[in-house]
């Protein structure tokens, strides 16, 4: 077991099954949050299984082997809790004095799903309705086509919820098979945050998930997408008054050594709050082209490469002005360092919002799992502000030149 104290106290214990349990102690809160985060998702879908991980995760909230959907919801409500699920697992929040019941409900939800046919069919109808609605929404159409162009043959080229044909074909047997194969303890995490001593939290998680067994399965491996040789442009004509534009290319993984410099760059270029970032200031505040605009390369960085993406919704006659504005600002940040004031504003925002974002126990369990999964260590809570403030203006220009490619972008518009 390893322990780190940084005001908030963290501890972890790796079990012989390959599952890591994490306890986070914040003595000043009356609530508890606990989550299961397994290595399950879109990358595990075989050919023809588009959306099966998404459907499986959605159905975890529709009852267990012991409890039907109504009884499961009543059980969560009886402890004053809330439940949410994904393909990777689930999270429960509840009052701290109900933590034992919350942990048991979490285990049952993830490891013993009911997968009743009537519930599966209802969730399938909801997902199909979402697919149909997105097909008529130019913003979604543009973003899905952008993903497809950037990722090529990689699974992230397709929407996480899959295709209508695939979703409508799935049966209970498909969900049970997928769950039995991929929901394994190896490389998985269970985290608990609350006012408890960390030893108590670790003991509770270990005893609750002691029966969670299963041999590791080799994860599918995919080649990282590459940049196009030249700029690629696509427009999807749709009867709408606005046009939605996505511009960018493949991005970076979370473990990229330039990540923190790129994070500061993001907030100088397109992700800063208010009127601080260059792209929103130029296209929204000065040119009045839109309400929604921005860009980021770090937002989607994960175990797999994310994307660098700039987005705007604007009038059709302003489409090319917006595209040229994006490219102008990208070229500028590649060629000359930002001002010291721009860097300082971005650093102050990132350091301050990072701490505020960890006030809730739900945020703490997410943070604990993320830093462990990416090998950052619990000291990252203290180290992040220092690492952000260590970024210099010249470094921002260097990483922008290294990672942004204005002459090799994908430009997709719809509307």
PDB file of N, CA and C in Angstrom, residues 243-284:
ATOM      1  N   UNK A 243     -24.207  27.495 -40.351  1.00  0.00           N
ATOM      2  CA  UNK A 243     -23.259  26.480 -40.758  1.00  0.00           C
ATOM      3  C   UNK A 243     -22.347  26.202 -39.566  1.00  0.00           C
ATOM      4  N   UNK A 244     -22.049  24.927 -39.341  1.00  0.00           N
ATOM      5  CA  UNK A 244     -21.206  24.511 -38.223  1.00  0.00           C
ATOM      6  C   UNK A 244     -19.900  23.982 -38.792  1.00  0.00           C
ATOM      7  N   UNK A 245     -18.794  24.493 -38.285  1.00  0.00           N
ATOM      8  CA  UNK A 245     -17.484  24.205 -38.844  1.00  0.00           C
ATOM      9  C   UNK A 245     -16.585  23.568 -37.795  1.00  0.00           C
ATOM     10  N   UNK A 246     -15.964  22.427 -38.140  1.00  0.00           N
ATOM     11  CA  UNK A 246     -14.918  21.809 -37.331  1.00  0.00           C
ATOM     12  C   UNK A 246     -13.627  21.819 -38.149  1.00  0.00           C
ATOM     13  N   UNK A 247     -12.551  22.254 -37.520  1.00  0.00           N
ATOM     14  CA  UNK A 247     -11.255  22.351 -38.196  1.00  0.00           C
ATOM     15  C   UNK A 247     -10.190  21.785 -37.262  1.00  0.00           C
ATOM     16  N   UNK A 248      -9.319  20.923 -37.805  1.00  0.00           N
ATOM     17  CA  UNK A 248      -8.251  20.417 -36.958  1.00  0.00           C
ATOM     18  C   UNK A 248      -7.615  19.159 -37.508  1.00  0.00           C
ATOM     19  N   UNK A 249      -7.042  18.366 -36.609  1.00  0.00           N
ATOM     20  CA  UNK A 249      -6.321  17.150 -37.000  1.00  0.00           C
ATOM     21  C   UNK A 249      -6.098  16.299 -35.757  1.00  0.00           C
ATOM     22  N   UNK A 250      -5.386  15.187 -35.920  1.00  0.00           N
ATOM     23  CA  UNK A 250      -5.113  14.319 -34.792  1.00  0.00           C
ATOM     24  C   UNK A 250      -4.278  15.078 -33.756  1.00  0.00           C
ATOM     25  N   UNK A 251      -4.490  14.725 -32.480  1.00  0.00           N
ATOM     26  CA  UNK A 251      -3.835  15.451 -31.410  1.00  0.00           C
ATOM     27  C   UNK A 251      -2.810  14.609 -30.660  1.00  0.00           C
ATOM     28  N   UNK A 252      -2.861  14.664 -29.330  1.00  0.00           N
ATOM     29  CA  UNK A 252      -1.832  14.030 -28.498  1.00  0.00           C
ATOM     30  C   UNK A 252      -2.469  13.099 -27.473  1.00  0.00           C
ATOM     31  N   UNK A 253      -1.653  12.219 -26.914  1.00  0.00           N
ATOM     32  CA  UNK A 253      -2.055  11.423 -25.763  1.00  0.00           C
ATOM     33  C   UNK A 253      -1.852  12.235 -24.486  1.00  0.00           C
ATOM     34  N   UNK A 254      -2.515  11.781 -23.423  1.00  0.00           N
ATOM     35  CA  UNK A 254      -2.395  12.497 -22.142  1.00  0.00           C
ATOM     36  C   UNK A 254      -0.974  12.446 -21.583  1.00  0.00           C
ATOM     37  N   UNK A 255      -0.220  11.401 -21.911  1.00  0.00           N
ATOM     38  CA  UNK A 255       1.132  11.289 -21.366  1.00  0.00           C
ATOM     39  C   UNK A 255       2.184  11.993 -22.214  1.00  0.00           C
ATOM     40  N   UNK A 256       1.766  12.785 -23.197  1.00  0.00           N
ATOM     41  CA  UNK A 256       2.727  13.526 -24.015  1.00  0.00           C
ATOM     42  C   UNK A 256       3.525  14.481 -23.119  1.00  0.00           C
ATOM     43  N   UNK A 257       4.852  14.511 -23.250  1.00  0.00           N
ATOM     44  CA  UNK A 257       5.658  15.399 -22.385  1.00  0.00           C
ATOM     45  C   UNK A 257       5.347  16.883 -22.564  1.00  0.00           C
ATOM     46  N   UNK A 258       4.708  17.248 -23.662  1.00  0.00           N
ATOM     47  CA  UNK A 258       4.345  18.656 -23.893  1.00  0.00           C
ATOM     48  C   UNK A 258       2.964  19.005 -23.338  1.00  0.00           C
ATOM     49  N   UNK A 259       2.322  18.070 -22.632  1.00  0.00           N
ATOM     50  CA  UNK A 259       0.917  18.263 -22.256  1.00  0.00           C
ATOM     51  C   UNK A 259       0.674  19.578 -21.513  1.00  0.00           C
ATOM     52  N   UNK A 260       1.456  19.897 -20.497  1.00  0.00           N
ATOM     53  CA  UNK A 260       1.165  21.080 -19.682  1.00  0.00           C
ATOM     54  C   UNK A 260       1.410  22.379 -20.454  1.00  0.00           C
ATOM     55  N   UNK A 261       2.430  22.389 -21.301  1.00  0.00           N
ATOM     56  CA  UNK A 261       2.640  23.557 -22.158  1.00  0.00           C
ATOM     57  C   UNK A 261       1.492  23.707 -23.149  1.00  0.00           C
ATOM     58  N   UNK A 262       1.006  22.590 -23.674  1.00  0.00           N
ATOM     59  CA  UNK A 262      -0.133  22.633 -24.599  1.00  0.00           C
ATOM     60  C   UNK A 262      -1.404  23.085 -23.880  1.00  0.00           C
ATOM     61  N   UNK A 263      -1.548  22.705 -22.610  1.00  0.00           N
ATOM     62  CA  UNK A 263      -2.711  23.135 -21.843  1.00  0.00           C
ATOM     63  C   UNK A 263      -2.734  24.653 -21.688  1.00  0.00           C
ATOM     64  N   UNK A 264      -1.594  25.237 -21.371  1.00  0.00           N
ATOM     65  CA  UNK A 264      -1.520  26.707 -21.283  1.00  0.00           C
ATOM     66  C   UNK A 264      -1.749  27.321 -22.661  1.00  0.00           C
ATOM     67  N   UNK A 265      -1.158  26.715 -23.699  1.00  0.00           N
ATOM     68  CA  UNK A 265      -1.377  27.198 -25.063  1.00  0.00           C
ATOM     69  C   UNK A 265      -2.859  27.199 -25.418  1.00  0.00           C
ATOM     70  N   UNK A 266      -3.557  26.110 -25.053  1.00  0.00           N
ATOM     71  CA  UNK A 266      -4.993  26.025 -25.319  1.00  0.00           C
ATOM     72  C   UNK A 266      -5.721  27.243 -24.779  1.00  0.00           C
ATOM     73  N   UNK A 267      -5.394  27.644 -23.560  1.00  0.00           N
ATOM     74  CA  UNK A 267      -6.123  28.733 -22.913  1.00  0.00           C
ATOM     75  C   UNK A 267      -5.701  30.101 -23.430  1.00  0.00           C
ATOM     76  N   UNK A 268      -4.553  30.178 -24.043  1.00  0.00           N
ATOM     77  CA  UNK A 268      -4.185  31.405 -24.752  1.00  0.00           C
ATOM     78  C   UNK A 268      -4.887  31.459 -26.106  1.00  0.00           C
ATOM     79  N   UNK A 269      -4.948  30.313 -26.781  1.00  0.00           N
ATOM     80  CA  UNK A 269      -5.442  30.284 -28.159  1.00  0.00           C
ATOM     81  C   UNK A 269      -6.956  30.198 -28.263  1.00  0.00           C
ATOM     82  N   UNK A 270      -7.581  29.220 -27.592  1.00  0.00           N
ATOM     83  CA  UNK A 270      -8.998  29.032 -27.882  1.00  0.00           C
ATOM     84  C   UNK A 270      -9.876  28.523 -26.774  1.00  0.00           C
ATOM     85  N   UNK A 271      -9.314  28.181 -25.609  1.00  0.00           N
ATOM     86  CA  UNK A 271     -10.122  27.567 -24.559  1.00  0.00           C
ATOM     87  C   UNK A 271     -10.249  28.426 -23.317  1.00  0.00           C
ATOM     88  N   UNK A 272      -9.705  29.626 -23.319  1.00  0.00           N
ATOM     89  CA  UNK A 272      -9.743  30.470 -22.130  1.00  0.00           C
ATOM     90  C   UNK A 272     -11.136  30.944 -21.797  1.00  0.00           C
ATOM     91  N   UNK A 273     -11.332  31.227 -20.514  1.00  0.00           N
ATOM     92  CA  UNK A 273     -12.638  31.702 -20.049  1.00  0.00           C
ATOM     93  C   UNK A 273     -12.851  33.162 -20.442  1.00  0.00           C
ATOM     94  N   UNK A 274     -14.121  33.540 -20.584  1.00  0.00           N
ATOM     95  CA  UNK A 274     -14.465  34.948 -20.823  1.00  0.00           C
ATOM     96  C   UNK A 274     -13.913  35.467 -22.134  1.00  0.00           C
ATOM     97  N   UNK A 275     -13.223  36.615 -22.066  1.00  0.00           N
ATOM     98  CA  UNK A 275     -12.737  37.289 -23.272  1.00  0.00           C
ATOM     99  C   UNK A 275     -11.228  37.117 -23.443  1.00  0.00           C
ATOM    100  N   UNK A 276     -10.635  36.102 -22.791  1.00  0.00           N
ATOM    101  CA  UNK A 276      -9.179  36.040 -22.736  1.00  0.00           C
ATOM    102  C   UNK A 276      -8.544  35.334 -23.926  1.00  0.00           C
ATOM    103  N   UNK A 277      -9.154  34.290 -24.475  1.00  0.00           N
ATOM    104  CA  UNK A 277      -8.507  33.517 -25.530  1.00  0.00           C
ATOM    105  C   UNK A 277      -8.596  34.235 -26.876  1.00  0.00           C
ATOM    106  N   UNK A 278      -7.603  34.008 -27.703  1.00  0.00           N
ATOM    107  CA  UNK A 278      -7.483  34.756 -28.955  1.00  0.00           C
ATOM    108  C   UNK A 278      -8.606  34.452 -29.946  1.00  0.00           C
ATOM    109  N   UNK A 279      -8.878  33.170 -30.199  1.00  0.00           N
ATOM    110  CA  UNK A 279      -9.877  32.819 -31.213  1.00  0.00           C
ATOM    111  C   UNK A 279     -11.270  33.315 -30.829  1.00  0.00           C
ATOM    112  N   UNK A 280     -11.770  33.064 -29.602  1.00  0.00           N
ATOM    113  CA  UNK A 280     -13.076  33.621 -29.239  1.00  0.00           C
ATOM    114  C   UNK A 280     -13.097  35.144 -29.270  1.00  0.00           C
ATOM    115  N   UNK A 281     -12.005  35.767 -28.831  1.00  0.00           N
ATOM    116  CA  UNK A 281     -11.986  37.236 -28.831  1.00  0.00           C
ATOM    117  C   UNK A 281     -12.071  37.783 -30.249  1.00  0.00           C
ATOM    118  N   UNK A 282     -11.344  37.155 -31.166  1.00  0.00           N
ATOM    119  CA  UNK A 282     -11.328  37.662 -32.542  1.00  0.00           C
ATOM    120  C   UNK A 282     -12.634  37.388 -33.271  1.00  0.00           C
ATOM    121  N   UNK A 283     -13.122  36.134 -33.215  1.00  0.00           N
ATOM    122  CA  UNK A 283     -14.264  35.750 -34.039  1.00  0.00           C
ATOM    123  C   UNK A 283     -15.609  36.051 -33.390  1.00  0.00           C
ATOM    124  N   UNK A 284     -15.682  35.991 -32.071  1.00  0.00           N
ATOM    125  CA  UNK A 284     -16.956  36.248 -31.395  1.00  0.00           C
ATOM    126  C   UNK A 284     -17.063  37.692 -30.940  1.00  0.00           C
TER     127      UNK A 284
END
